Amino acid sequence: MENIPKLKELVCLLSCQPRDLDTQLPAALNNLLDVTGCAAAGICWFNAEGSLQLQAQMPEEFALEAGIRQTIIQIPHLSAPRQGQNGVSWLVVPMKVAGEPKGRLWLVDESPARCFTRDECEFIMMMGNQLALALENSRLYDDVKRLAARRAELLRRVIAAQDERCRRISRDLHDEISQSLAALALDMEAMQVAAHSPGINWAGKLDSLHPRVVNALKEINRIILDLRPTLLEDLGLLPALKWFAGKRLEETGTRIHVRTTDPPPRLPAHLETTLYRVGQEAITNIAKHARAQNVWLKMEQTDSRVTLIVRDDGDGFDLNTILANTDAHVGLGLFGMEERTNLIGGRFSLRTAPGEGTRVAVTIPLTPEEAYATDSRSAG
């Protein structure tokens, strides 16, 4: 029971003070050394690849004997305290959060024959679990902070893209459509004024008006297509994505393969739009980075869900490197695809590795009402 105040002190150190693990971890380890009388203590933490790496130790200059270090790291599935003697006495305990191993806490005593008691081991395990919780909370805090930064950057880009689209549409309407229609109106007014004048070639004048009206209609259709592709509205998701992929990958010579049921199922408009935008981003990434020979577009549907898969045989990449990058601009496209999917209750999946291509899959659950709407649109 005499160690309870030290445990409370540790909890207060980790929970009650501002988050600063560079200061808190050494202080906590020194606290542990004071209680146990050991010469050194340290924390090994599992990294993203599942390997143990030294996170902190006190004293910092302490040189842990190589054989002991290897033993501490290589013990498989450590679930209980393990101790031994090798010129010095050592103890290693698992550090867990919610029962899941996150790392290992070790201590070294200069006495070659020390045997850590059961009470000491239990106390050190409690200390280790408190430290594990602090480290895990710090990791989660950093993840949330990084996601918040990426969300803010994504929102900024979405707003900027919307503003730019509005400006472009306004500019196109003013520079092309508005001026074309104004010129047509002036010509028609002039024809109206001269309606009763003899010797005017009305057929020729009407012939000159016709191509200008056609061009104005083409410009209007182009603007409408930019807002929502007609193919998506008329034919559905996969034909629209195949058309976009053909346009986007034309210069790279990438072959496009489409796999789906026959005929491809139709979805409610808001789901098709979301899947189309995700597919657009995936295809754009392939065009920019993948150097792929082939791209596969696949759509699977059941009564309860629909899945879109975009896969390529290109270069692939290291996903962990992208996710660990602190630059909010890196991986923004991937984050945007996941955000779009989450907004409609879907699940986003990405599998990739250097040299192994990339597979993006989006699965969206269908409510009974949406399944009915799907059947209705397919039948129509």
Tab-separated table of C-alpha atoms in Angstrom:
chain	number	residue	atom	x	y	z
A	1	MET	CA	0.000	0.000	0.000
A	2	GLU	CA	2.957	2.316	0.508
A	3	ASN	CA	3.236	2.626	-3.315
A	4	ILE	CA	-0.306	3.972	-3.759
A	5	PRO	CA	0.778	7.625	-3.281
A	6	LYS	CA	3.426	7.143	-5.990
A	7	LEU	CA	0.812	5.708	-8.340
A	8	LYS	CA	-1.475	8.670	-7.643
A	9	GLU	CA	1.444	11.003	-8.272
A	10	LEU	CA	2.048	9.318	-11.632
A	11	VAL	CA	-1.629	9.552	-12.618
A	12	CYS	CA	-1.660	13.242	-11.722
A	13	LEU	CA	1.568	13.820	-13.629
A	14	LEU	CA	0.114	12.237	-16.785
A	15	SER	CA	-3.488	13.455	-16.519
A	16	CYS	CA	-3.566	16.746	-14.654
A	17	GLN	CA	-0.753	18.567	-16.414
A	18	PRO	CA	-0.554	19.889	-19.995
A	19	ARG	CA	0.325	17.194	-22.549
A	20	ASP	CA	4.116	17.181	-22.844
A	21	LEU	CA	5.399	13.618	-23.078
A	22	ASP	CA	8.962	14.756	-23.667
A	23	THR	CA	8.896	16.003	-20.080
A	24	GLN	CA	6.322	13.675	-18.527
A	25	LEU	CA	7.806	10.328	-19.594
A	26	PRO	CA	11.292	11.003	-18.138
A	27	ALA	CA	9.658	12.313	-14.945
A	28	ALA	CA	7.465	9.204	-14.703
A	29	LEU	CA	10.448	6.886	-15.248
A	30	ASN	CA	12.464	8.741	-12.605
A	31	ASN	CA	9.484	8.353	-10.276
A	32	LEU	CA	9.564	4.612	-10.944
A	33	LEU	CA	13.308	4.436	-10.283
A	34	ASP	CA	12.835	6.206	-6.954
A	35	VAL	CA	10.218	3.659	-5.873
A	36	THR	CA	12.043	0.518	-7.029
A	37	GLY	CA	15.658	1.535	-6.440
A	38	CYS	CA	16.596	0.288	-9.907
A	39	ALA	CA	19.437	1.712	-11.974
A	40	ALA	CA	17.511	2.264	-15.214
A	41	ALA	CA	14.044	2.031	-16.722
A	42	GLY	CA	12.723	2.368	-20.237
A	43	ILE	CA	9.722	2.027	-22.543
A	44	CYS	CA	9.656	0.108	-25.816
A	45	TRP	CA	6.600	0.888	-27.967
A	46	PHE	CA	5.104	-0.926	-30.961
A	47	ASN	CA	5.376	1.141	-34.147
A	48	ALA	CA	2.994	1.032	-37.137
A	49	GLU	CA	4.790	-2.046	-38.529
A	50	GLY	CA	4.434	-3.934	-35.228
A	51	SER	CA	8.108	-3.681	-34.234
A	52	LEU	CA	9.228	-2.570	-30.777
A	53	GLN	CA	11.197	0.679	-30.675
A	54	LEU	CA	12.718	2.494	-27.720
A	55	GLN	CA	10.392	5.358	-26.800
A	56	ALA	CA	12.125	6.688	-23.666
A	57	GLN	CA	14.607	5.634	-20.996
A	58	MET	CA	16.174	7.045	-17.840
A	59	PRO	CA	18.963	7.763	-17.387
A	60	GLU	CA	19.241	8.711	-21.055
A	61	GLU	CA	22.946	7.770	-21.158
A	62	PHE	CA	22.337	4.273	-19.744
A	63	ALA	CA	23.641	1.540	-22.056
A	64	LEU	CA	21.360	-1.473	-21.894
A	65	GLU	CA	23.348	-4.653	-22.490
A	66	ALA	CA	22.669	-5.972	-25.995
A	67	GLY	CA	21.674	-9.454	-24.861
A	68	ILE	CA	19.099	-8.112	-22.402
A	69	ARG	CA	17.750	-5.713	-25.034
A	70	GLN	CA	17.256	-8.542	-27.496
A	71	THR	CA	15.561	-10.672	-24.845
A	72	ILE	CA	13.159	-7.874	-23.905
A	73	ILE	CA	12.238	-7.222	-27.536
A	74	GLN	CA	12.046	-10.821	-28.732
A	75	ILE	CA	9.884	-12.369	-25.988
A	76	PRO	CA	6.831	-13.498	-27.988
A	77	HIS	CA	3.339	-12.543	-26.779
A	78	LEU	CA	4.440	-11.113	-23.454
A	79	SER	CA	1.355	-11.155	-21.219
A	80	ALA	CA	2.861	-11.276	-17.707
A	81	PRO	CA	6.008	-9.969	-15.962
A	82	ARG	CA	9.238	-11.677	-16.994
A	83	GLN	CA	12.523	-11.314	-15.106
A	84	GLY	CA	16.032	-12.671	-15.250
A	85	GLN	CA	19.677	-12.223	-14.338
A	86	ASN	CA	22.551	-11.618	-16.714
A	87	GLY	CA	25.247	-9.885	-14.718
A	88	VAL	CA	22.445	-7.553	-13.601
A	89	SER	CA	18.802	-8.220	-12.721
A	90	TRP	CA	16.080	-7.156	-15.139
A	91	LEU	CA	12.296	-7.103	-15.341
A	92	VAL	CA	9.991	-6.492	-18.280
A	93	VAL	CA	6.192	-6.104	-18.118
A	94	PRO	CA	3.587	-5.640	-20.860
A	95	MET	CA	2.007	-2.211	-21.315
A	96	LYS	CA	-1.658	-2.583	-22.234
A	97	VAL	CA	-4.614	-0.394	-23.129
A	98	ALA	CA	-8.029	-2.069	-22.868
A	99	GLY	CA	-6.246	-5.432	-22.734
A	100	GLU	CA	-4.341	-4.838	-25.991
A	101	PRO	CA	-0.507	-4.873	-25.835
A	102	LYS	CA	0.952	-1.511	-26.828
A	103	GLY	CA	4.526	-1.765	-25.576
A	104	ARG	CA	6.857	-2.982	-22.820
A	105	LEU	CA	8.235	-1.376	-19.678
A	106	TRP	CA	11.619	-2.616	-18.482
A	107	LEU	CA	13.800	-2.047	-15.429
A	108	VAL	CA	17.401	-2.967	-14.677
A	109	ASP	CA	18.900	-3.387	-11.195
A	110	GLU	CA	22.674	-3.476	-10.829
A	111	SER	CA	22.408	-6.292	-8.290
A	112	PRO	CA	22.992	-9.590	-10.118
A	113	ALA	CA	20.656	-11.537	-7.816
A	114	ARG	CA	17.614	-9.337	-7.234
A	115	CYS	CA	14.249	-11.067	-7.474
A	116	PHE	CA	11.308	-8.709	-7.989
A	117	THR	CA	8.456	-9.614	-5.654
A	118	ARG	CA	4.887	-10.256	-6.746
A	119	ASP	CA	3.749	-6.942	-5.225
A	120	GLU	CA	6.528	-5.093	-7.034
A	121	CYS	CA	5.583	-6.712	-10.337
A	122	GLU	CA	1.902	-5.822	-9.893
A	123	PHE	CA	2.769	-2.219	-9.021
A	124	ILE	CA	5.126	-1.905	-12.003
A	125	MET	CA	2.444	-3.359	-14.290
A	126	MET	CA	-0.033	-0.746	-13.012
A	127	MET	CA	2.552	1.945	-13.691
A	128	GLY	CA	3.154	0.503	-17.150
A	129	ASN	CA	-0.540	0.507	-18.007
A	130	GLN	CA	-0.881	4.130	-16.891
A	131	LEU	CA	2.065	5.071	-19.088
A	132	ALA	CA	0.572	3.079	-21.978
A	133	LEU	CA	-2.704	4.965	-21.609
A	134	ALA	CA	-0.857	8.284	-21.672
A	135	LEU	CA	1.082	7.307	-24.802
A	136	GLU	CA	-2.025	6.010	-26.557
A	137	ASN	CA	-3.973	9.154	-25.679
A	138	SER	CA	-1.110	11.210	-27.057
A	139	ARG	CA	-1.171	9.228	-30.296
A	140	LEU	CA	-4.941	9.636	-30.598
A	141	TYR	CA	-4.624	13.345	-29.867
A	142	ASP	CA	-2.037	13.710	-32.635
A	143	ASP	CA	-4.245	11.703	-35.011
A	144	VAL	CA	-7.263	13.880	-34.254
A	145	LYS	CA	-5.173	17.019	-34.650
A	146	ARG	CA	-3.820	15.804	-37.993
A	147	LEU	CA	-7.303	14.780	-39.198
A	148	ALA	CA	-8.703	18.138	-38.113
A	149	ALA	CA	-5.982	19.920	-40.086
A	150	ARG	CA	-6.723	17.814	-43.159
A	151	ARG	CA	-10.466	18.319	-42.745
A	152	ALA	CA	-9.926	22.078	-42.512
A	153	GLU	CA	-7.703	22.027	-45.603
A	154	LEU	CA	-10.247	19.877	-47.459
A	155	LEU	CA	-13.045	22.262	-46.500
A	156	ARG	CA	-10.948	25.205	-47.640
A	157	ARG	CA	-10.299	23.517	-50.981
A	158	VAL	CA	-13.955	22.551	-51.414
A	159	ILE	CA	-15.049	26.133	-50.764
A	160	ALA	CA	-12.317	27.448	-53.065
A	161	ALA	CA	-13.324	24.956	-55.770
A	162	GLN	CA	-16.977	25.947	-55.443
A	163	ASP	CA	-16.076	29.616	-55.634
A	164	GLU	CA	-13.870	29.008	-58.652
A	165	ARG	CA	-16.622	26.995	-60.349
A	166	CYS	CA	-19.107	29.806	-59.731
A	167	ARG	CA	-16.642	32.350	-61.105
A	168	ARG	CA	-15.937	30.172	-64.141
A	169	ILE	CA	-19.633	29.674	-64.858
A	170	SER	CA	-20.262	33.398	-64.405
A	171	ARG	CA	-17.316	34.184	-66.699
A	172	ASP	CA	-18.475	31.668	-69.318
A	173	LEU	CA	-22.028	32.987	-69.211
A	174	HIS	CA	-20.805	36.556	-69.544
A	175	ASP	CA	-18.023	36.066	-72.091
A	176	GLU	CA	-19.686	33.482	-74.295
A	177	ILE	CA	-23.411	33.032	-73.833
A	178	SER	CA	-24.349	36.572	-72.807
A	179	GLN	CA	-22.410	38.221	-75.638
A	180	SER	CA	-23.598	35.694	-78.208
A	181	LEU	CA	-27.237	36.182	-77.222
A	182	ALA	CA	-26.818	39.974	-77.109
A	183	ALA	CA	-25.391	39.957	-80.643
A	184	LEU	CA	-28.236	37.719	-81.807
A	185	ALA	CA	-30.780	40.056	-80.234
A	186	LEU	CA	-29.234	43.069	-82.012
A	187	ASP	CA	-29.258	41.280	-85.350
A	188	MET	CA	-32.875	40.248	-84.869
A	189	GLU	CA	-33.837	43.818	-83.956
A	190	ALA	CA	-32.090	45.062	-87.091
A	191	MET	CA	-33.968	42.488	-89.164
A	192	GLN	CA	-37.212	43.558	-87.515
A	193	VAL	CA	-36.548	47.215	-88.396
A	194	ALA	CA	-35.732	46.265	-91.988
A	195	ALA	CA	-38.558	43.760	-92.255
A	196	HIS	CA	-40.345	45.707	-94.968
A	197	SER	CA	-37.276	46.816	-96.896
A	198	PRO	CA	-37.122	45.340	-100.418
A	199	GLY	CA	-34.124	43.486	-101.826
A	200	ILE	CA	-32.830	42.017	-98.526
A	201	ASN	CA	-31.622	38.407	-98.583
A	202	TRP	CA	-33.556	37.150	-95.536
A	203	ALA	CA	-32.594	33.519	-96.129
A	204	GLY	CA	-28.900	34.382	-95.977
A	205	LYS	CA	-29.331	36.395	-92.792
A	206	LEU	CA	-31.252	33.548	-91.129
A	207	ASP	CA	-28.553	31.113	-92.253
A	208	SER	CA	-25.924	33.251	-90.483
A	209	LEU	CA	-27.979	33.244	-87.269
A	210	HIS	CA	-28.348	29.468	-87.136
A	211	PRO	CA	-24.696	28.449	-86.355
A	212	ARG	CA	-24.494	31.156	-83.697
A	213	VAL	CA	-27.578	29.784	-81.955
A	214	VAL	CA	-26.100	26.270	-82.178
A	215	ASN	CA	-22.811	27.448	-80.645
A	216	ALA	CA	-24.664	29.147	-77.797
A	217	LEU	CA	-26.529	25.903	-77.120
A	218	LYS	CA	-23.238	23.980	-77.103
A	219	GLU	CA	-21.804	26.382	-74.528
A	220	ILE	CA	-24.884	25.977	-72.330
A	221	ASN	CA	-24.639	22.188	-72.588
A	222	ARG	CA	-20.938	22.322	-71.700
A	223	ILE	CA	-21.697	24.274	-68.535
A	224	ILE	CA	-24.489	21.842	-67.603
A	225	LEU	CA	-22.157	18.898	-68.214
A	226	ASP	CA	-19.571	20.434	-65.903
A	227	LEU	CA	-22.160	20.729	-63.140
A	228	ARG	CA	-23.480	17.178	-63.516
A	229	PRO	CA	-22.420	14.878	-66.387
A	230	THR	CA	-25.335	14.002	-68.627
A	231	LEU	CA	-24.032	10.441	-68.917
A	232	LEU	CA	-24.395	10.008	-65.160
A	233	GLU	CA	-28.005	11.166	-65.325
A	234	ASP	CA	-28.940	9.253	-68.477
A	235	LEU	CA	-26.919	6.021	-68.344
A	236	GLY	CA	-25.668	5.653	-64.778
A	237	LEU	CA	-22.476	5.417	-62.792
A	238	LEU	CA	-20.227	2.990	-64.671
A	239	PRO	CA	-20.816	4.371	-68.190
A	240	ALA	CA	-20.101	7.874	-66.858
A	241	LEU	CA	-16.923	6.711	-65.072
A	242	LYS	CA	-15.796	4.787	-68.159
A	243	TRP	CA	-16.257	7.942	-70.252
A	244	PHE	CA	-14.335	10.041	-67.699
A	245	ALA	CA	-11.548	7.435	-67.458
A	246	GLY	CA	-11.279	7.367	-71.246
A	247	LYS	CA	-10.872	11.135	-71.363
A	248	ARG	CA	-8.511	11.316	-68.350
A	249	LEU	CA	-6.299	8.339	-69.262
A	250	GLU	CA	-6.259	8.866	-73.025
A	251	GLU	CA	-2.736	10.305	-73.055
A	252	THR	CA	-1.292	7.494	-70.895
A	253	GLY	CA	-2.647	4.692	-73.105
A	254	THR	CA	-4.064	2.893	-70.064
A	255	ARG	CA	-6.567	0.158	-70.916
A	256	ILE	CA	-9.937	0.382	-69.175
A	257	HIS	CA	-11.919	-2.717	-68.181
A	258	VAL	CA	-15.485	-2.539	-66.883
A	259	ARG	CA	-17.111	-5.334	-64.899
A	260	THR	CA	-20.705	-5.240	-63.700
A	261	THR	CA	-24.052	-6.952	-63.873
A	262	ASP	CA	-25.964	-6.650	-67.138
A	263	PRO	CA	-27.574	-4.170	-67.247
A	264	PRO	CA	-25.652	-2.184	-64.619
A	265	PRO	CA	-27.914	-1.263	-61.687
A	266	ARG	CA	-29.096	2.306	-61.207
A	267	LEU	CA	-28.860	4.042	-57.841
A	268	PRO	CA	-30.562	7.000	-56.165
A	269	ALA	CA	-29.109	10.224	-57.556
A	270	HIS	CA	-27.265	11.312	-54.393
A	271	LEU	CA	-25.510	7.926	-54.130
A	272	GLU	CA	-24.518	7.919	-57.792
A	273	THR	CA	-23.103	11.434	-57.480
A	274	THR	CA	-21.028	10.502	-54.419
A	275	LEU	CA	-19.667	7.332	-56.016
A	276	TYR	CA	-18.959	9.232	-59.235
A	277	ARG	CA	-16.909	11.879	-57.404
A	278	VAL	CA	-14.954	9.205	-55.512
A	279	GLY	CA	-14.338	7.325	-58.752
A	280	GLN	CA	-13.249	10.568	-60.436
A	281	GLU	CA	-10.658	11.190	-57.710
A	282	ALA	CA	-9.367	7.605	-57.885
A	283	ILE	CA	-9.009	7.807	-61.685
A	284	THR	CA	-7.343	11.223	-61.437
A	285	ASN	CA	-4.810	9.790	-58.968
A	286	ILE	CA	-4.102	6.940	-61.393
A	287	ALA	CA	-3.523	9.416	-64.228
A	288	LYS	CA	-1.181	11.537	-62.091
A	289	HIS	CA	0.842	8.954	-60.201
A	290	ALA	CA	0.244	5.295	-61.039
A	291	ARG	CA	1.799	4.736	-64.497
A	292	ALA	CA	-0.689	1.890	-64.839
A	293	GLN	CA	-1.175	-0.339	-67.865
A	294	ASN	CA	-4.711	-1.378	-66.880
A	295	VAL	CA	-7.588	0.018	-64.841
A	296	TRP	CA	-10.565	-2.036	-63.711
A	297	LEU	CA	-13.929	-0.476	-62.838
A	298	LYS	CA	-16.263	-2.846	-61.021
A	299	MET	CA	-19.663	-2.466	-59.427
A	300	GLU	CA	-21.281	-5.003	-57.123
A	301	GLN	CA	-24.757	-4.737	-55.640
A	302	THR	CA	-26.941	-6.736	-53.274
A	303	ASP	CA	-30.256	-5.899	-51.642
A	304	SER	CA	-28.454	-4.247	-48.727
A	305	ARG	CA	-25.360	-2.573	-50.194
A	306	VAL	CA	-23.543	-1.404	-53.305
A	307	THR	CA	-19.769	-1.448	-53.833
A	308	LEU	CA	-17.675	0.460	-56.370
A	309	ILE	CA	-14.119	-0.790	-56.952
A	310	VAL	CA	-11.427	1.074	-58.899
A	311	ARG	CA	-8.241	-0.964	-59.275
A	312	ASP	CA	-5.010	-0.440	-61.219
A	313	ASP	CA	-1.770	-2.344	-61.834
A	314	GLY	CA	0.445	0.711	-61.434
A	315	ASP	CA	3.263	1.694	-59.098
A	316	GLY	CA	1.295	1.710	-55.835
A	317	PHE	CA	2.665	3.528	-52.783
A	318	ASP	CA	3.405	3.222	-49.070
A	319	LEU	CA	0.130	4.159	-47.352
A	320	ASN	CA	1.719	4.448	-43.890
A	321	THR	CA	4.126	7.084	-45.190
A	322	ILE	CA	1.223	9.129	-46.556
A	323	LEU	CA	-0.827	8.825	-43.361
A	324	ALA	CA	2.126	9.697	-41.130
A	325	ASN	CA	2.965	12.856	-43.100
A	326	THR	CA	2.200	15.965	-41.044
A	327	ASP	CA	1.674	18.129	-44.144
A	328	ALA	CA	-2.102	18.658	-44.373
A	329	HIS	CA	-1.850	18.814	-48.188
A	330	VAL	CA	-0.389	15.301	-48.520
A	331	GLY	CA	-3.007	12.613	-49.015
A	332	LEU	CA	-5.807	15.157	-49.230
A	333	GLY	CA	-7.422	13.383	-52.176
A	334	LEU	CA	-7.527	10.111	-50.250
A	335	PHE	CA	-8.949	11.895	-47.229
A	336	GLY	CA	-11.562	13.585	-49.429
A	337	MET	CA	-12.717	10.243	-50.847
A	338	GLU	CA	-13.074	8.830	-47.349
A	339	GLU	CA	-14.934	11.929	-46.148
A	340	ARG	CA	-17.430	11.748	-49.031
A	341	THR	CA	-18.026	8.086	-48.246
A	342	ASN	CA	-18.485	8.697	-44.518
A	343	LEU	CA	-21.020	11.458	-45.144
A	344	ILE	CA	-23.475	8.941	-46.605
A	345	GLY	CA	-22.717	6.215	-44.052
A	346	GLY	CA	-20.426	4.189	-46.312
A	347	ARG	CA	-17.144	2.364	-45.783
A	348	PHE	CA	-13.959	3.384	-47.606
A	349	SER	CA	-11.175	0.871	-48.188
A	350	LEU	CA	-7.767	1.331	-49.803
A	351	ARG	CA	-5.182	-1.387	-50.445
A	352	THR	CA	-1.821	-0.557	-51.943
A	353	ALA	CA	1.892	-1.254	-51.688
A	354	PRO	CA	4.916	-0.138	-53.719
A	355	GLY	CA	4.958	-2.051	-56.995
A	356	GLU	CA	1.609	-3.770	-56.349
A	357	GLY	CA	-0.943	-1.320	-57.726
A	358	THR	CA	-3.825	0.264	-55.845
A	359	ARG	CA	-7.374	-0.843	-55.059
A	360	VAL	CA	-10.017	1.649	-53.912
A	361	ALA	CA	-13.346	0.237	-52.745
A	362	VAL	CA	-16.397	2.126	-51.511
A	363	THR	CA	-19.292	0.217	-49.974
A	364	ILE	CA	-22.542	2.034	-49.284
A	365	PRO	CA	-25.442	0.469	-47.380
A	366	LEU	CA	-28.844	0.646	-49.045
A	367	THR	CA	-31.978	1.275	-47.033
A	368	PRO	CA	-35.116	-0.590	-48.183
A	369	GLU	CA	-36.347	2.685	-49.682
A	370	GLU	CA	-33.096	3.170	-51.621
A	371	ALA	CA	-33.154	-0.438	-52.803
A	372	TYR	CA	-36.682	0.153	-54.109
A	373	ALA	CA	-35.552	3.368	-55.797
A	374	THR	CA	-32.663	1.423	-57.352
A	375	ASP	CA	-35.027	-1.167	-58.772
A	376	SER	CA	-37.337	1.553	-60.087
A	377	ARG	CA	-34.549	3.470	-61.852
A	378	SER	CA	-33.125	0.264	-63.332
A	379	ALA	CA	-36.544	-0.719	-64.622
A	380	GLY	CA	-37.114	2.754	-66.066
